[in-house]
Short mmCIF file of C-alpha atoms in Angstrom, two decimals:
data_model
loop_
_atom_site.label_atom_id
_atom_site.label_comp_id
_atom_site.label_asym_id
_atom_site.label_seq_id
_atom_site.Cartn_x
_atom_site.Cartn_y
_atom_site.Cartn_z
CA MET A 1 -9.39 178.12 -1.09
CA PRO A 2 -8.60 179.04 -4.73
CA GLY A 3 -10.96 181.73 -5.77
CA THR A 4 -11.65 183.18 -2.30
CA GLY A 5 -10.70 186.49 -3.89
CA HIS A 6 -13.76 186.06 -6.12
CA LEU A 7 -15.82 187.38 -3.19
CA ALA A 8 -14.07 190.73 -3.51
CA ARG A 9 -14.36 191.02 -7.29
CA ASP A 10 -17.23 193.51 -7.11
CA PRO A 11 -18.11 195.36 -3.88
CA ARG A 12 -21.76 195.55 -4.96
CA PHE A 13 -22.22 191.83 -4.39
CA ILE A 14 -22.98 190.02 -1.15
CA ILE A 15 -23.41 186.25 -1.20
CA THR A 16 -25.95 184.62 1.08
CA MET A 17 -25.62 180.84 1.36
CA LEU A 18 -28.82 179.00 2.24
CA ILE A 19 -27.82 175.71 3.85
CA MET A 20 -29.96 172.58 3.95
CA LYS A 21 -28.91 170.33 6.82
CA LEU A 22 -29.85 166.68 7.27
CA SER A 23 -29.81 165.53 10.89
CA PHE A 24 -28.10 162.22 10.09
CA ASP A 25 -25.30 163.63 7.88
CA VAL A 26 -22.92 164.44 10.72
CA LYS A 27 -19.75 164.93 8.64
CA ALA A 28 -21.47 167.37 6.29
CA ASN A 29 -22.84 169.33 9.22
CA GLU A 30 -19.38 169.49 10.81
CA TYR A 31 -17.94 170.77 7.54
CA ILE A 32 -20.64 173.43 7.23
CA GLN A 33 -19.85 174.62 10.76
CA SER A 34 -16.11 174.70 10.05
CA LEU A 35 -16.56 176.59 6.78
CA SER A 36 -18.90 179.19 8.26
CA GLU A 37 -16.46 179.79 11.12
CA SER A 38 -13.52 180.19 8.74
CA LEU A 39 -15.42 182.88 6.82
CA SER A 40 -17.01 184.57 9.85
CA ASN A 41 -14.98 187.76 9.37
CA ASN A 42 -15.81 188.07 5.69
CA THR A 43 -18.54 190.67 5.20
CA SER A 44 -19.15 189.58 1.59
CA ILE A 45 -20.59 186.18 2.44
CA HIS A 46 -23.27 185.17 4.92
CA PHE A 47 -24.75 181.82 5.93
CA ILE A 48 -28.37 181.09 6.74
CA VAL A 49 -28.88 177.60 8.12
CA LEU A 50 -32.38 176.44 7.26
CA PRO A 51 -34.45 174.34 9.69
CA THR A 52 -33.39 170.72 9.90
CA LEU A 53 -35.93 168.35 8.35
CA GLN A 54 -36.32 165.46 10.74
CA SER A 55 -38.92 163.61 8.71
CA ILE A 56 -36.77 162.97 5.61
CA PRO A 57 -35.85 159.25 5.36
CA LYS A 58 -32.18 158.50 5.99
CA ASP A 59 -31.84 155.24 4.08
CA GLY A 60 -29.86 157.10 1.43
CA ASN A 61 -31.96 156.18 -1.57
CA HIS A 62 -32.13 158.35 -4.66
CA PHE A 63 -35.44 159.89 -3.62
CA LEU A 64 -33.49 162.14 -1.25
CA LEU A 65 -32.37 164.09 -4.30
CA LYS A 66 -35.98 164.93 -5.06
CA LEU A 67 -37.51 165.07 -1.59
CA VAL A 68 -35.04 167.38 0.12
CA PRO A 69 -35.15 170.35 -2.31
CA GLU A 70 -38.93 170.12 -2.66
CA SER A 71 -39.40 170.03 1.11
CA TYR A 72 -37.15 173.06 1.57
CA LYS A 73 -38.93 175.40 -0.86
CA PRO A 74 -41.13 177.12 1.76
CA HIS A 75 -38.16 177.45 4.12
CA VAL A 76 -36.05 179.10 1.41
CA LYS A 77 -38.85 181.53 0.63
CA GLN A 78 -39.36 182.46 4.28
CA ALA A 79 -35.61 182.87 4.92
CA LEU A 80 -35.30 185.28 2.02
CA ILE A 81 -38.32 187.28 3.08
CA SER A 82 -36.88 187.62 6.59
CA SER A 83 -33.43 188.56 5.27
CA LEU A 84 -34.70 191.16 2.81
CA THR A 85 -36.94 192.85 5.37
CA THR A 86 -34.06 193.30 7.83
CA THR A 87 -31.45 194.66 5.39
CA THR A 88 -31.20 197.17 2.57
CA ASN A 89 -29.75 194.54 0.24
CA HIS A 90 -31.38 193.94 -3.14
CA LEU A 91 -31.87 190.35 -4.31
CA VAL A 92 -30.36 189.96 -7.79
CA GLY A 93 -30.47 186.23 -8.45
CA PHE A 94 -30.30 182.61 -7.35
CA VAL A 95 -27.32 180.31 -7.92
CA LEU A 96 -28.69 176.78 -7.52
CA ASP A 97 -27.06 173.45 -6.89
CA MET A 98 -27.38 171.21 -9.96
CA PHE A 99 -30.02 169.09 -8.17
CA CYS A 100 -32.03 172.02 -6.82
CA THR A 101 -33.62 173.42 -9.98
CA THR A 102 -37.01 173.20 -8.27
CA MET A 103 -35.90 176.43 -6.54
CA VAL A 104 -36.33 178.19 -9.89
CA ASP A 105 -39.98 178.40 -8.86
CA VAL A 106 -38.99 180.38 -5.75
CA ALA A 107 -36.70 182.66 -7.76
CA ASN A 108 -39.56 183.35 -10.17
CA GLU A 109 -41.74 184.42 -7.26
CA PHE A 110 -39.08 186.98 -6.36
CA LYS A 111 -38.77 187.95 -10.06
CA VAL A 112 -35.01 187.31 -10.23
CA PRO A 113 -32.98 185.09 -12.61
CA SER A 114 -31.63 181.67 -11.73
CA TYR A 115 -28.24 180.14 -12.52
CA VAL A 116 -27.11 176.55 -11.99
CA TYR A 117 -23.83 175.64 -10.29
CA TYR A 118 -22.89 172.30 -11.86
CA THR A 119 -20.55 170.64 -9.38
CA SER A 120 -19.23 167.97 -11.73
CA SER A 121 -17.42 168.15 -15.07
CA ALA A 122 -18.58 169.76 -18.28
CA ALA A 123 -18.26 166.33 -19.91
CA SER A 124 -20.67 164.90 -17.34
CA LEU A 125 -23.25 167.49 -18.36
CA ALA A 126 -22.67 166.59 -22.01
CA LEU A 127 -23.53 162.97 -21.23
CA SER A 128 -26.63 163.96 -19.24
CA LEU A 129 -27.80 166.14 -22.12
CA HIS A 130 -27.36 163.23 -24.53
CA LEU A 131 -29.34 160.86 -22.29
CA GLU A 132 -32.08 163.46 -21.85
CA GLN A 133 -32.34 163.79 -25.64
CA LEU A 134 -32.71 160.00 -25.92
CA TYR A 135 -35.43 160.16 -23.27
CA THR A 136 -37.28 162.91 -25.14
CA GLN A 137 -37.01 161.09 -28.48
CA ASN A 138 -38.33 157.84 -27.00
CA ASN A 139 -40.82 159.55 -24.70
CA SER A 140 -39.88 156.89 -22.15
CA SER A 141 -37.13 156.35 -19.61
CA ASN A 142 -37.73 152.60 -19.75
CA GLU A 143 -36.90 152.59 -23.46
CA VAL A 144 -33.59 154.35 -22.75
CA ILE A 145 -32.80 151.91 -19.95
CA GLN A 146 -33.40 148.97 -22.27
CA GLN A 147 -31.08 150.50 -24.87
CA LEU A 148 -28.31 150.95 -22.29
CA LYS A 149 -28.58 147.63 -20.47
CA ASP A 150 -26.35 145.86 -22.97
CA SER A 151 -22.86 146.51 -21.59
CA ASP A 152 -21.47 146.48 -25.15
CA VAL A 153 -23.48 149.57 -26.15
CA ASN A 154 -21.38 152.65 -26.95
CA LEU A 155 -22.90 156.12 -27.17
CA SER A 156 -21.74 158.79 -29.61
CA VAL A 157 -22.00 161.95 -27.51
CA SER A 158 -21.59 165.01 -29.72
CA SER A 159 -19.34 166.97 -27.34
CA LEU A 160 -16.94 164.10 -26.59
CA VAL A 161 -14.08 162.70 -28.67
CA ASN A 162 -14.59 159.02 -27.78
CA GLN A 163 -17.70 156.89 -27.67
CA VAL A 164 -19.03 156.33 -24.16
CA PRO A 165 -19.58 152.71 -23.07
CA SER A 166 -22.85 152.22 -21.23
CA LYS A 167 -20.99 150.47 -18.41
CA VAL A 168 -19.62 153.83 -17.20
CA ILE A 169 -23.05 155.46 -16.94
CA SER A 170 -24.16 155.97 -13.36
CA GLY A 171 -26.49 153.30 -12.03
CA ILE A 172 -29.05 155.95 -11.11
CA PHE A 173 -29.88 156.31 -14.83
CA PHE A 174 -31.05 152.68 -14.75
CA ILE A 175 -33.69 153.38 -12.10
CA ASN A 176 -36.73 154.63 -13.95
CA GLU A 177 -38.19 157.20 -11.55
CA ALA A 178 -34.78 158.59 -10.59
CA ALA A 179 -33.73 158.85 -14.25
CA VAL A 180 -36.92 160.73 -15.17
CA TRP A 181 -36.29 163.18 -12.34
CA LEU A 182 -32.70 163.76 -13.55
CA TYR A 183 -33.90 164.35 -17.11
CA GLU A 184 -36.36 166.95 -15.84
CA GLN A 185 -33.48 168.73 -14.10
CA VAL A 186 -31.54 168.86 -17.36
CA LYS A 187 -34.56 170.21 -19.24
CA ARG A 188 -34.73 173.11 -16.82
CA TYR A 189 -31.05 173.86 -17.53
CA ARG A 190 -32.04 174.49 -21.14
CA SER A 191 -35.18 176.55 -20.67
CA GLU A 192 -35.37 178.14 -17.23
CA VAL A 193 -31.92 179.31 -16.14
CA LYS A 194 -29.80 182.20 -17.37
CA GLY A 195 -26.46 180.44 -17.15
CA ILE A 196 -24.53 177.38 -15.96
CA LEU A 197 -21.40 177.62 -13.80
CA PHE A 198 -18.96 174.69 -13.80
CA ASN A 199 -16.39 173.68 -11.21
CA THR A 200 -13.82 173.16 -13.94
CA PHE A 201 -11.35 175.22 -15.94
CA GLU A 202 -11.22 175.79 -19.65
CA GLU A 203 -7.78 174.28 -20.20
CA LEU A 204 -8.91 170.96 -18.70
CA GLU A 205 -12.05 170.48 -20.80
CA SER A 206 -11.53 172.85 -23.71
CA HIS A 207 -13.03 170.55 -26.35
CA VAL A 208 -16.25 169.74 -24.54
CA ILE A 209 -16.78 173.32 -23.28
CA SER A 210 -16.32 174.72 -26.78
CA SER A 211 -18.67 172.11 -28.23
CA LEU A 212 -21.37 172.71 -25.62
CA SER A 213 -21.13 176.46 -26.15
CA THR A 214 -21.45 176.33 -29.93
CA HIS A 215 -23.85 173.41 -30.42
CA SER A 216 -27.05 175.28 -31.26
CA SER A 217 -29.32 172.23 -31.01
CA LEU A 218 -28.51 171.90 -27.30
CA GLN A 219 -30.14 175.29 -26.62
CA LEU A 220 -28.00 175.94 -23.55
CA PRO A 221 -27.65 179.27 -21.76
CA PRO A 222 -24.17 180.84 -21.39
CA LEU A 223 -21.56 178.58 -19.74
CA TYR A 224 -19.04 179.78 -17.16
CA SER A 225 -16.01 177.74 -16.10
CA VAL A 226 -15.10 179.19 -12.71
CA GLY A 227 -13.09 176.38 -11.09
CA PRO A 228 -11.30 174.84 -9.52
CA ILE A 229 -13.27 175.77 -6.40
CA LEU A 230 -11.54 173.83 -3.66
CA HIS A 231 -11.20 173.97 0.11
CA LEU A 232 -7.45 173.69 0.64
CA LYS A 233 -7.22 174.84 4.27
CA LYS A 234 -4.91 172.48 6.14
CA ASN A 235 -6.39 170.71 9.12
CA ILE A 236 -4.28 167.95 10.71
CA GLU A 237 -6.18 167.05 13.86
CA THR A 238 -5.16 163.73 15.37
CA MET A 239 -2.00 162.08 16.63
CA ASP A 240 -2.48 159.38 13.99
CA HIS A 241 -2.14 161.99 11.29
CA VAL A 242 0.89 163.58 12.94
CA ASP A 243 2.56 160.16 12.82
CA VAL A 244 1.67 159.73 9.15
CA PHE A 245 3.17 163.07 8.21
CA LYS A 246 6.34 162.37 10.17
CA TRP A 247 6.59 159.11 8.22
CA LEU A 248 5.94 160.87 4.91
CA ASP A 249 8.67 163.38 5.71
CA ASP A 250 11.19 160.51 5.71
CA GLN A 251 10.14 159.11 2.31
CA PRO A 252 11.76 159.99 -1.05
CA PRO A 253 9.95 162.52 -3.28
CA SER A 254 6.99 161.13 -5.28
CA SER A 255 7.54 157.61 -3.91
CA VAL A 256 4.27 157.04 -2.00
CA VAL A 257 0.93 155.93 -3.42
CA PHE A 258 -2.09 157.28 -1.55
CA LEU A 259 -5.29 155.20 -1.52
CA CYS A 260 -8.43 157.06 -0.49
CA PHE A 261 -12.02 156.57 -1.64
CA GLY A 262 -13.91 159.58 -0.31
CA SER A 263 -16.20 160.11 2.66
CA ARG A 264 -18.49 157.24 1.63
CA GLY A 265 -15.80 154.98 0.20
CA SER A 266 -15.51 151.57 1.82
CA PHE A 267 -15.18 147.88 0.94
CA GLU A 268 -16.14 144.52 2.37
CA LYS A 269 -13.50 142.16 3.79
CA ASP A 270 -12.90 140.18 0.58
CA GLN A 271 -12.04 143.33 -1.35
CA VAL A 272 -9.89 144.72 1.45
CA GLU A 273 -7.81 141.54 1.42
CA GLU A 274 -7.25 141.87 -2.34
CA ILE A 275 -6.04 145.46 -1.91
CA GLY A 276 -3.73 144.40 0.92
CA GLN A 277 -2.22 141.61 -1.18
CA ALA A 278 -1.69 144.00 -4.08
CA LEU A 279 0.11 146.57 -1.95
CA GLU A 280 2.30 143.96 -0.34
CA ARG A 281 3.28 142.37 -3.67
CA SER A 282 3.96 145.70 -5.35
CA GLY A 283 6.46 146.78 -2.69
CA VAL A 284 5.43 150.39 -3.32
CA ARG A 285 5.35 152.77 -0.34
CA PHE A 286 1.76 153.59 0.57
CA VAL A 287 -0.69 155.47 2.76
CA TRP A 288 -4.06 153.71 2.79
CA SER A 289 -7.22 155.32 4.15
CA LEU A 290 -9.26 152.27 5.18
CA ARG A 291 -12.82 152.64 6.45
CA ARG A 292 -15.75 150.29 6.89
CA PRO A 293 -19.23 150.50 5.37
CA SER A 294 -21.92 152.28 7.34
CA PRO A 295 -24.60 149.91 8.67
CA GLU A 296 -27.16 152.44 7.40
CA GLY A 297 -26.34 151.84 3.73
CA PRO A 298 -23.89 152.71 0.93
CA PHE A 299 -24.94 156.38 0.69
CA GLN A 300 -23.96 157.12 4.29
CA THR A 301 -20.56 158.30 5.45
CA ALA A 302 -18.17 155.40 6.03
CA ILE A 303 -17.02 154.85 9.61
CA ASP A 304 -13.68 154.07 11.23
CA TYR A 305 -12.41 150.65 12.23
CA THR A 306 -11.56 150.13 15.87
CA ASN A 307 -8.97 147.52 14.93
CA PHE A 308 -7.49 147.21 11.43
CA GLU A 309 -6.28 143.67 12.13
CA ASP A 310 -9.93 142.53 12.06
CA ILE A 311 -10.20 143.35 8.35
CA LEU A 312 -6.66 143.17 6.93
CA PRO A 313 -4.83 140.01 5.85
CA LEU A 314 -3.21 138.22 8.78
CA GLY A 315 0.17 139.80 9.60
CA PHE A 316 -0.21 142.57 6.99
CA LEU A 317 0.58 145.45 9.34
CA ASP A 318 3.77 143.80 10.63
CA ARG A 319 5.01 142.86 7.16
CA THR A 320 4.43 146.34 5.72
CA LYS A 321 5.41 148.50 8.70
CA ASN A 322 8.52 149.78 6.89
CA ILE A 323 6.81 150.68 3.62
CA GLY A 324 3.36 151.92 4.52
CA ARG A 325 0.76 153.28 6.88
CA VAL A 326 -2.92 152.35 7.26
CA ILE A 327 -5.11 155.13 8.66
CA SER A 328 -8.83 155.74 9.05
CA TRP A 329 -10.19 159.11 7.91
CA ALA A 330 -7.52 160.90 5.87
CA PRO A 331 -6.65 164.59 5.57
CA GLN A 332 -6.69 164.17 1.79
CA VAL A 333 -5.61 167.64 0.69
CA GLU A 334 -2.59 167.65 3.01
CA ILE A 335 -1.44 164.19 1.88
CA LEU A 336 -1.82 165.10 -1.81
CA ALA A 337 0.20 168.26 -1.14
CA HIS A 338 3.08 166.37 0.50
CA PRO A 339 6.17 166.04 -1.75
CA ALA A 340 6.47 162.33 -0.97
CA THR A 341 3.09 161.58 -2.56
CA GLY A 342 3.54 160.41 -6.14
CA GLY A 343 0.24 158.74 -7.01
CA PHE A 344 -3.40 158.66 -5.94
CA VAL A 345 -5.72 155.63 -6.16
CA SER A 346 -9.05 157.43 -6.11
CA HIS A 347 -12.80 156.96 -6.37
CA CYS A 348 -12.73 159.80 -8.94
CA GLY A 349 -15.12 162.14 -7.19
CA TRP A 350 -14.88 165.43 -9.06
CA ASN A 351 -13.56 167.41 -6.07
CA SER A 352 -10.89 164.77 -5.45
CA THR A 353 -9.98 164.84 -9.13
CA LEU A 354 -9.48 168.61 -9.05
CA GLU A 355 -7.49 168.40 -5.80
CA SER A 356 -5.21 165.81 -7.36
CA LEU A 357 -4.69 167.92 -10.47
CA TRP A 358 -4.09 171.05 -8.39
CA HIS A 359 -1.24 169.28 -6.60
CA GLY A 360 0.06 167.58 -9.74
CA VAL A 361 -0.50 164.01 -8.49
CA PRO A 362 -1.33 161.38 -11.17
CA MET A 363 -4.34 159.17 -10.48
CA ALA A 364 -5.34 155.53 -10.82
CA THR A 365 -9.10 155.18 -11.21
CA TRP A 366 -11.37 153.12 -8.98
CA PRO A 367 -14.87 154.70 -9.10
CA LEU A 368 -17.64 153.60 -6.73
CA TYR A 369 -20.94 155.43 -7.33
CA ALA A 370 -22.74 158.47 -8.78
CA GLU A 371 -20.95 159.93 -11.83
CA GLN A 372 -17.53 158.61 -10.75
CA GLN A 373 -17.44 155.88 -13.43
CA PHE A 374 -17.84 158.53 -16.10
CA ASN A 375 -15.22 160.74 -14.43
CA ALA A 376 -12.83 157.79 -14.60
CA PHE A 377 -13.65 157.31 -18.29
CA GLU A 378 -12.99 160.99 -18.97
CA LEU A 379 -9.67 160.98 -17.11
CA VAL A 380 -8.38 157.83 -18.80
CA MET A 381 -9.90 157.92 -22.29
CA GLU A 382 -10.74 161.55 -23.05
CA LEU A 383 -7.93 163.39 -21.27
CA GLY A 384 -5.12 160.85 -20.80
CA LEU A 385 -4.52 162.08 -17.25
CA ALA A 386 -4.91 158.81 -15.31
CA VAL A 387 -4.23 155.08 -15.46
CA GLU A 388 -6.98 152.52 -15.00
CA ILE A 389 -7.42 150.02 -12.22
CA THR A 390 -11.11 149.86 -13.09
CA ILE A 391 -13.52 152.35 -14.63
CA ASP A 392 -16.82 150.49 -14.34
CA TYR A 393 -16.90 149.33 -10.70
CA GLN A 394 -20.37 150.19 -9.33
CA ASN A 395 -21.23 150.22 -5.64
CA GLY A 396 -24.45 151.72 -4.48
CA TYR A 397 -27.62 151.72 -6.56
CA LYS A 398 -28.21 148.06 -7.28
CA GLU A 399 -27.50 145.05 -5.10
CA GLU A 400 -25.59 143.29 -7.87
CA ASP A 401 -23.17 146.24 -8.08
CA LYS A 402 -21.60 145.15 -4.80
CA GLN A 403 -20.66 141.68 -5.99
CA LYS A 404 -17.70 142.54 -8.19
CA ILE A 405 -14.28 141.96 -6.67
CA VAL A 406 -11.26 143.65 -8.24
CA GLY A 407 -8.45 141.11 -7.98
CA ALA A 408 -5.06 141.71 -6.40
CA LYS A 409 -3.33 141.16 -9.74
CA ASP A 410 -5.25 143.97 -11.45
CA ILE A 411 -4.75 146.31 -8.48
CA GLU A 412 -1.03 145.57 -8.35
CA GLU A 413 -0.65 146.18 -12.09
CA GLY A 414 -2.48 149.49 -11.79
CA ILE A 415 -0.32 150.65 -8.88
CA ARG A 416 2.89 149.63 -10.63
CA LYS A 417 1.82 151.45 -13.79
CA LEU A 418 0.87 154.54 -11.80
CA MET A 419 4.13 154.70 -9.86
CA GLY A 420 6.53 153.27 -12.44
CA LYS A 421 9.00 155.03 -14.70
CA ASN A 422 6.97 154.08 -17.77
CA ASN A 423 4.25 156.51 -16.65
CA ASN A 424 6.31 159.60 -17.45
CA GLU A 425 3.97 160.79 -20.21
CA ILE A 426 0.95 160.96 -17.91
CA LYS A 427 3.07 162.53 -15.16
CA LYS A 428 4.12 165.29 -17.56
CA LYS A 429 0.53 165.88 -18.62
CA VAL A 430 -0.65 166.08 -15.02
CA LYS A 431 2.13 168.51 -14.12
CA ALA A 432 1.18 170.73 -17.06
CA LYS A 433 -2.50 170.65 -16.07
CA SER A 434 -1.54 171.50 -12.50
CA GLU A 435 0.19 174.66 -13.69
CA GLU A 436 -2.78 175.58 -15.89
CA CYS A 437 -5.16 174.80 -13.04
CA ARG A 438 -3.41 177.24 -10.68
CA LYS A 439 -3.09 179.97 -13.32
CA SER A 440 -6.77 179.75 -14.24
CA VAL A 441 -7.94 181.35 -10.98
CA LEU A 442 -5.35 184.14 -10.97
CA GLU A 443 -6.07 187.56 -12.43
CA GLY A 444 -6.14 187.20 -16.21
CA GLY A 445 -6.66 183.43 -16.00
CA SER A 446 -9.45 181.64 -17.83
CA SER A 447 -11.64 181.07 -14.76
CA PHE A 448 -11.01 184.60 -13.50
CA ILE A 449 -12.20 185.99 -16.84
CA SER A 450 -15.17 183.61 -16.97
CA LEU A 451 -16.31 184.70 -13.52
CA GLY A 452 -16.11 188.31 -14.67
CA LYS A 453 -18.44 187.49 -17.55
CA PHE A 454 -20.85 185.85 -15.10
CA ILE A 455 -20.84 188.99 -12.95
CA ASP A 456 -21.56 191.11 -16.03
CA ASP A 457 -24.45 188.78 -16.87
CA ILE A 458 -25.96 189.18 -13.41
CA LEU A 459 -25.80 192.93 -13.79
CA THR A 460 -27.42 192.77 -17.20
CA ASN A 461 -30.21 190.39 -16.18
CA SER A 462 -30.96 191.81 -12.74
CA LEU A 463 -29.84 195.40 -12.59
CA GLY A 464 -30.17 196.50 -16.19
CA GLY A 465 -26.44 197.10 -16.28
CA GLY A 466 -26.64 199.73 -13.54
CA ASN A 467 -25.34 199.85 -9.96
#
């Protein structure tokens, strides 16, 4: 992965990853196992798998964000006590997931500083800070929700160039208790951590990073852009994928559009038929990762179809057999890296966004849940690095979010715009960002330098600048 060399930057540091596993999240658990095995020979990083919590509800609601970290606090404390009593290592600090700031309490018990690893964009944090300020000013999450409910409302966020329409704000901010919990997380960023690390690079979000760093009223700790942090190890496992790559090898360069909506991305039959019609009408070569919703809810990993003909328009596979392939789970990184891939219809998850930029593949936006709507807004409006199919599609937090159908005409227009010759300006921008993205993690690059500053900060805060 880019940045694996970061582990060797300073021989004084050893990283211990404390892993929270949920019994029902099979794909995540498989990934954890794969990652730990791939790094088994690296003496600079260790994994401690915490006990699995069987009693946590698996319906996927937003309370998981709060319940899981809180429930794991005693396990984290005990794991560290056990680790420190069996080694000569000295604990110098906690780096916390953006939703795990409750672990600051554990770090305080060990008298070490805490840092937040913010896994989304710097712009996403800017929006969260703005909403938290509105919450503080109104002293009520309900008041903020009422202000945002009008879809015509636009927010002037100090660190962003364009006003933000309320329709691209994640649905979780419209659920009172969940929103309050998120605002409390953001407050702790301001007052209780020593720094914030971003999975981004300075050249991608230079305006917002500079604004966040210099805006005194935000009262933020030092910011460190250390991305892109990506897992780019190739892993083509099944015969289906071998067939897809053989097919891709026979296609012209940059001629194939890749449709993939993440591990939880899925659609009902009506929407699948609209996508199928759009692809067929466009005539564009395609690889489509098509999966069905989990019966356990929209927050669970999507599952594979046993027969695509049950969900696709009648005769679709026969009519498109010369121009496309429909697959289930997709090896996304490998397909984005293939020279035949020329466009990516994506849910705009931040990792997928960075993978697409790394490989220089322009995107068409189709967000589904979480902060993806805002990511789509940033890519299209703030950065000019993507074309829009939709930026406000919501699927997950409210029942009414599932009712919107994006029509075949709009999908076809988006695909044609993405893959057409008139998209040269965005293609050039994406290519330039790809080059900057790769340079950022090399020695002397912006993320390399930023990580060095973070290391210096750890030494200052934890070791008094000594060894």
